[in-house]
Amino acid sequence: MCADLADSTDASEAPRGKHGRAPDVFRRGGWMRMREYALDDPVDFAIVGTGAGGATLACRLAEAGFRVVAFDAGAWWRPL
Ligand SMILES: Cc1cc2nc3c(=O)[nH]c(=O)nc-3n(C[C@H](O)[C@H](O)[C@H](O)COP(=O)(O)OP(=O)(O)OC[C@H]3O[C@@H](n4cnc5c(N)ncnc54)[C@H](O)[C@@H]3O)c2cc1C
């Protein structure tokens, strides 16, 4: 499911990646599309820990066309 990116909800107020969108780190309060998978969907990579290393790896793999899911135990830190 992909939410309407024009939704008036401010990403600064609810900075969570869900419903097909995630906070856009380059636009304060903005959103960008985020691919989501069902629990039984096959993926190419499952990355545990999305800090500096895991997040960068997930980004590059996704840009290369792989199906990637990433897990993190911590809070959602807003880069801005
Ligand atoms: C205060 C501070 C300032 C720093 N400043 C700089 C700087 O200016 N420049 C610089 O280059 N480096 C800086 N560093 C170092 C840099 O942050 C680290 O080198 C880098 O983050 C290490 O990347 P990483 O991917 O190995 O681990 P991390 O970035 O720490 O990521 C690990 C991730 O795994 C998650 N995780 C852990 N256990 C689990 C689990 N069981 N299940 C799911 N998720 C889990 C954590 O929540 C975390 O998000 C700084 C570090 C600190 C603490």
Short mmCIF file of N, CA and C and ligand atoms in Angstrom, two decimals:
data_model
loop_
_atom_site.label_atom_id
_atom_site.label_comp_id
_atom_site.label_asym_id
_atom_site.label_seq_id
_atom_site.Cartn_x
_atom_site.Cartn_y
_atom_site.Cartn_z
N MET A 1 0.85 -1.18 0.00
CA MET A 1 0.00 0.00 0.00
C MET A 1 0.89 1.23 0.00
N CYS A 2 0.53 2.22 -0.80
CA CYS A 2 1.32 3.45 -0.84
C CYS A 2 0.43 4.62 -0.48
N ALA A 3 0.79 5.33 0.56
CA ALA A 3 -0.02 6.45 1.00
C ALA A 3 0.11 7.60 0.02
N ASP A 4 -0.85 8.50 0.10
CA ASP A 4 -0.81 9.71 -0.70
C ASP A 4 0.30 10.61 -0.17
N LEU A 5 1.31 10.89 -1.01
CA LEU A 5 2.43 11.70 -0.55
C LEU A 5 2.01 13.14 -0.30
N ALA A 6 0.87 13.54 -0.83
CA ALA A 6 0.39 14.89 -0.62
C ALA A 6 -0.37 15.02 0.70
N ASP A 7 -0.50 13.90 1.42
CA ASP A 7 -1.14 13.92 2.73
C ASP A 7 -0.58 15.09 3.53
N SER A 8 -1.45 15.80 4.21
CA SER A 8 -1.02 17.02 4.88
C SER A 8 -0.23 16.77 6.16
N THR A 9 -0.14 15.49 6.59
CA THR A 9 0.61 15.19 7.80
C THR A 9 2.06 15.63 7.63
N ASP A 10 2.58 16.35 8.59
CA ASP A 10 3.96 16.84 8.54
C ASP A 10 4.90 15.74 9.03
N ALA A 11 5.87 15.37 8.21
CA ALA A 11 6.80 14.31 8.58
C ALA A 11 7.62 14.68 9.81
N SER A 12 7.71 15.98 10.12
CA SER A 12 8.43 16.39 11.32
C SER A 12 7.66 16.02 12.58
N GLU A 13 6.33 15.89 12.42
CA GLU A 13 5.49 15.59 13.57
C GLU A 13 5.37 14.09 13.81
N ALA A 14 5.44 13.30 12.76
CA ALA A 14 5.29 11.84 12.87
C ALA A 14 6.34 11.18 12.01
N PRO A 15 7.61 11.25 12.42
CA PRO A 15 8.70 10.79 11.56
C PRO A 15 8.85 9.28 11.51
N ARG A 16 7.89 8.58 10.94
CA ARG A 16 7.94 7.13 10.86
C ARG A 16 7.81 6.68 9.42
N GLY A 17 8.59 5.68 9.03
CA GLY A 17 8.45 5.08 7.72
C GLY A 17 7.39 4.01 7.79
N LYS A 18 6.24 4.25 7.18
CA LYS A 18 5.18 3.25 7.14
C LYS A 18 4.16 3.66 6.09
N HIS A 19 3.28 2.73 5.74
CA HIS A 19 2.24 2.98 4.75
C HIS A 19 2.83 3.48 3.43
N GLY A 20 3.98 2.93 3.05
CA GLY A 20 4.53 3.25 1.74
C GLY A 20 5.24 4.58 1.62
N ARG A 21 5.56 5.20 2.74
CA ARG A 21 6.28 6.46 2.65
C ARG A 21 7.18 6.63 3.88
N ALA A 22 8.18 7.46 3.72
CA ALA A 22 9.13 7.71 4.81
C ALA A 22 9.48 9.20 4.78
N PRO A 23 9.94 9.74 5.90
CA PRO A 23 10.34 11.15 5.90
C PRO A 23 11.43 11.41 4.86
N ASP A 24 11.29 12.49 4.12
CA ASP A 24 12.28 12.90 3.13
C ASP A 24 13.36 13.70 3.86
N VAL A 25 14.56 13.14 3.91
CA VAL A 25 15.61 13.79 4.71
C VAL A 25 16.10 15.10 4.08
N PHE A 26 15.71 15.35 2.82
CA PHE A 26 16.17 16.58 2.17
C PHE A 26 15.12 17.69 2.18
N ARG A 27 13.92 17.39 2.66
CA ARG A 27 12.86 18.41 2.70
C ARG A 27 12.20 18.36 4.07
N ARG A 28 12.43 19.35 4.89
CA ARG A 28 11.87 19.34 6.23
C ARG A 28 10.36 19.18 6.18
N GLY A 29 9.85 18.16 6.86
CA GLY A 29 8.41 17.91 6.90
C GLY A 29 7.89 17.14 5.70
N GLY A 30 8.75 16.87 4.70
CA GLY A 30 8.28 16.21 3.48
C GLY A 30 8.38 14.69 3.55
N TRP A 31 7.75 14.04 2.59
CA TRP A 31 7.74 12.58 2.52
C TRP A 31 8.33 12.11 1.20
N MET A 32 8.80 10.85 1.19
CA MET A 32 9.19 10.19 -0.05
C MET A 32 8.64 8.77 -0.03
N ARG A 33 8.51 8.18 -1.22
CA ARG A 33 7.96 6.83 -1.28
C ARG A 33 8.92 5.82 -0.67
N MET A 34 8.36 4.81 0.00
CA MET A 34 9.17 3.75 0.57
C MET A 34 8.53 2.41 0.21
N ARG A 35 9.30 1.52 -0.39
CA ARG A 35 8.79 0.21 -0.75
C ARG A 35 8.50 -0.58 0.52
N GLU A 36 7.40 -1.32 0.54
CA GLU A 36 7.07 -2.17 1.68
C GLU A 36 6.80 -3.58 1.19
N TYR A 37 7.08 -4.56 2.04
CA TYR A 37 6.87 -5.96 1.70
C TYR A 37 6.00 -6.62 2.76
N ALA A 38 5.18 -7.57 2.32
CA ALA A 38 4.40 -8.37 3.26
C ALA A 38 5.32 -9.36 3.95
N LEU A 39 4.87 -9.89 5.08
CA LEU A 39 5.72 -10.79 5.86
C LEU A 39 6.16 -12.01 5.06
N ASP A 40 5.35 -12.46 4.10
CA ASP A 40 5.72 -13.66 3.35
C ASP A 40 6.27 -13.35 1.96
N ASP A 41 6.56 -12.09 1.67
CA ASP A 41 7.18 -11.74 0.39
C ASP A 41 8.66 -12.14 0.40
N PRO A 42 9.15 -12.74 -0.70
CA PRO A 42 10.59 -13.02 -0.75
C PRO A 42 11.39 -11.74 -0.98
N VAL A 43 12.55 -11.63 -0.32
CA VAL A 43 13.44 -10.49 -0.54
C VAL A 43 14.85 -11.02 -0.78
N ASP A 44 15.71 -10.16 -1.27
CA ASP A 44 17.10 -10.55 -1.54
C ASP A 44 17.99 -10.37 -0.32
N PHE A 45 17.73 -9.32 0.45
CA PHE A 45 18.57 -9.03 1.61
C PHE A 45 17.71 -8.60 2.80
N ALA A 46 18.07 -9.07 3.97
CA ALA A 46 17.48 -8.60 5.23
C ALA A 46 18.64 -8.07 6.07
N ILE A 47 18.62 -6.77 6.31
CA ILE A 47 19.72 -6.12 7.02
C ILE A 47 19.28 -5.80 8.44
N VAL A 48 20.05 -6.26 9.41
CA VAL A 48 19.73 -6.01 10.81
C VAL A 48 20.66 -4.92 11.33
N GLY A 49 20.06 -3.80 11.69
CA GLY A 49 20.84 -2.64 12.13
C GLY A 49 20.98 -1.66 10.99
N THR A 50 20.31 -0.53 11.08
CA THR A 50 20.36 0.45 9.99
C THR A 50 21.02 1.74 10.46
N GLY A 51 22.21 1.59 11.00
CA GLY A 51 23.03 2.74 11.34
C GLY A 51 23.81 3.17 10.12
N ALA A 52 24.96 3.73 10.34
CA ALA A 52 25.77 4.25 9.23
C ALA A 52 26.08 3.17 8.20
N GLY A 53 26.43 1.99 8.66
CA GLY A 53 26.79 0.91 7.74
C GLY A 53 25.57 0.27 7.10
N GLY A 54 24.62 -0.19 7.91
CA GLY A 54 23.46 -0.91 7.38
C GLY A 54 22.57 -0.06 6.49
N ALA A 55 22.36 1.19 6.87
CA ALA A 55 21.49 2.06 6.08
C ALA A 55 22.12 2.36 4.72
N THR A 56 23.43 2.59 4.72
CA THR A 56 24.11 2.87 3.46
C THR A 56 24.05 1.65 2.55
N LEU A 57 24.27 0.47 3.13
CA LEU A 57 24.21 -0.76 2.36
C LEU A 57 22.80 -0.98 1.80
N ALA A 58 21.78 -0.76 2.64
CA ALA A 58 20.40 -0.94 2.18
C ALA A 58 20.08 0.00 1.02
N CYS A 59 20.53 1.23 1.14
CA CYS A 59 20.28 2.21 0.08
C CYS A 59 20.93 1.78 -1.23
N ARG A 60 22.19 1.40 -1.17
CA ARG A 60 22.89 1.03 -2.41
C ARG A 60 22.31 -0.23 -3.05
N LEU A 61 21.94 -1.21 -2.21
CA LEU A 61 21.34 -2.44 -2.73
C LEU A 61 19.99 -2.15 -3.38
N ALA A 62 19.18 -1.31 -2.73
CA ALA A 62 17.86 -0.96 -3.28
C ALA A 62 18.02 -0.20 -4.59
N GLU A 63 18.97 0.72 -4.63
CA GLU A 63 19.20 1.48 -5.87
C GLU A 63 19.65 0.56 -7.00
N ALA A 64 20.31 -0.54 -6.64
CA ALA A 64 20.77 -1.50 -7.65
C ALA A 64 19.65 -2.47 -8.05
N GLY A 65 18.47 -2.32 -7.44
CA GLY A 65 17.33 -3.12 -7.85
C GLY A 65 17.02 -4.33 -6.99
N PHE A 66 17.77 -4.52 -5.91
CA PHE A 66 17.49 -5.65 -5.03
C PHE A 66 16.31 -5.34 -4.13
N ARG A 67 15.65 -6.42 -3.69
CA ARG A 67 14.55 -6.27 -2.75
C ARG A 67 15.16 -6.35 -1.35
N VAL A 68 15.04 -5.28 -0.60
CA VAL A 68 15.75 -5.16 0.68
C VAL A 68 14.77 -4.80 1.79
N VAL A 69 14.90 -5.49 2.92
CA VAL A 69 14.21 -5.04 4.13
C VAL A 69 15.28 -4.76 5.17
N ALA A 70 15.00 -3.80 6.05
CA ALA A 70 15.97 -3.43 7.08
C ALA A 70 15.27 -3.32 8.42
N PHE A 71 15.92 -3.80 9.42
CA PHE A 71 15.37 -3.77 10.78
C PHE A 71 16.27 -2.93 11.68
N ASP A 72 15.66 -2.21 12.61
CA ASP A 72 16.49 -1.51 13.57
C ASP A 72 15.79 -1.48 14.93
N ALA A 73 16.55 -1.68 15.97
CA ALA A 73 15.99 -1.74 17.31
C ALA A 73 15.85 -0.36 17.94
N GLY A 74 16.45 0.63 17.32
CA GLY A 74 16.50 1.94 17.97
C GLY A 74 15.41 2.89 17.52
N ALA A 75 15.55 4.13 17.94
CA ALA A 75 14.59 5.18 17.59
C ALA A 75 14.82 5.63 16.16
N TRP A 76 13.82 6.37 15.60
CA TRP A 76 13.96 6.97 14.29
C TRP A 76 14.57 8.34 14.49
N TRP A 77 15.85 8.46 14.09
CA TRP A 77 16.52 9.75 14.24
C TRP A 77 16.33 10.57 13.00
N ARG A 78 15.86 11.78 13.16
CA ARG A 78 15.66 12.66 12.01
C ARG A 78 16.97 13.33 11.66
N PRO A 79 17.51 13.07 10.47
CA PRO A 79 18.80 13.66 10.10
C PRO A 79 18.80 15.18 10.15
N LEU A 80 17.65 15.81 9.87
CA LEU A 80 17.65 17.28 9.88
C LEU A 80 17.79 17.82 11.29
C1 LIG B 1 28.56 10.91 19.73
C2 LIG B 1 29.17 10.31 18.47
C3 LIG B 1 29.60 11.17 17.47
C4 LIG B 1 30.18 10.65 16.29
N1 LIG B 1 30.57 11.52 15.32
C5 LIG B 1 31.08 11.06 14.17
C6 LIG B 1 31.46 11.96 13.13
O1 LIG B 1 31.36 13.18 13.25
N2 LIG B 1 31.98 11.43 12.00
C7 LIG B 1 32.12 10.08 11.83
O2 LIG B 1 32.57 9.64 10.76
N3 LIG B 1 31.75 9.21 12.79
C8 LIG B 1 31.24 9.66 13.96
N4 LIG B 1 30.88 8.79 14.94
C9 LIG B 1 31.10 7.36 14.72
C10 LIG B 1 29.99 6.78 13.87
O3 LIG B 1 28.73 7.15 14.41
C11 LIG B 1 30.14 5.24 13.86
O4 LIG B 1 31.44 4.89 13.43
C12 LIG B 1 29.13 4.60 12.94
O5 LIG B 1 27.82 4.99 13.30
C13 LIG B 1 29.27 3.07 13.01
O6 LIG B 1 28.37 2.55 12.07
P1 LIG B 1 27.72 1.14 12.27
O7 LIG B 1 26.81 0.92 11.10
O8 LIG B 1 28.79 0.12 12.51
O9 LIG B 1 26.91 1.20 13.64
P2 LIG B 1 25.73 2.17 14.05
O10 LIG B 1 25.67 3.41 13.21
O11 LIG B 1 25.84 2.34 15.54
O12 LIG B 1 24.43 1.33 13.71
C14 LIG B 1 24.07 0.16 14.39
C15 LIG B 1 22.54 0.09 14.33
O13 LIG B 1 22.13 -1.23 14.71
C16 LIG B 1 20.99 -1.13 15.52
N5 LIG B 1 20.93 -2.35 16.31
C17 LIG B 1 21.78 -2.75 17.28
N6 LIG B 1 21.43 -3.95 17.75
C18 LIG B 1 20.32 -4.32 17.06
C19 LIG B 1 19.49 -5.47 17.09
N7 LIG B 1 19.72 -6.51 17.93
N8 LIG B 1 18.44 -5.54 16.23
C20 LIG B 1 18.19 -4.49 15.39
N9 LIG B 1 18.95 -3.38 15.32
C21 LIG B 1 20.00 -3.30 16.15
C22 LIG B 1 21.16 0.14 16.31
O14 LIG B 1 19.91 0.66 16.76
C23 LIG B 1 21.84 1.05 15.28
O15 LIG B 1 20.90 1.83 14.55
C24 LIG B 1 30.32 9.26 16.12
C25 LIG B 1 29.84 8.40 17.14
C26 LIG B 1 29.29 8.90 18.29
C27 LIG B 1 28.78 7.96 19.37
#
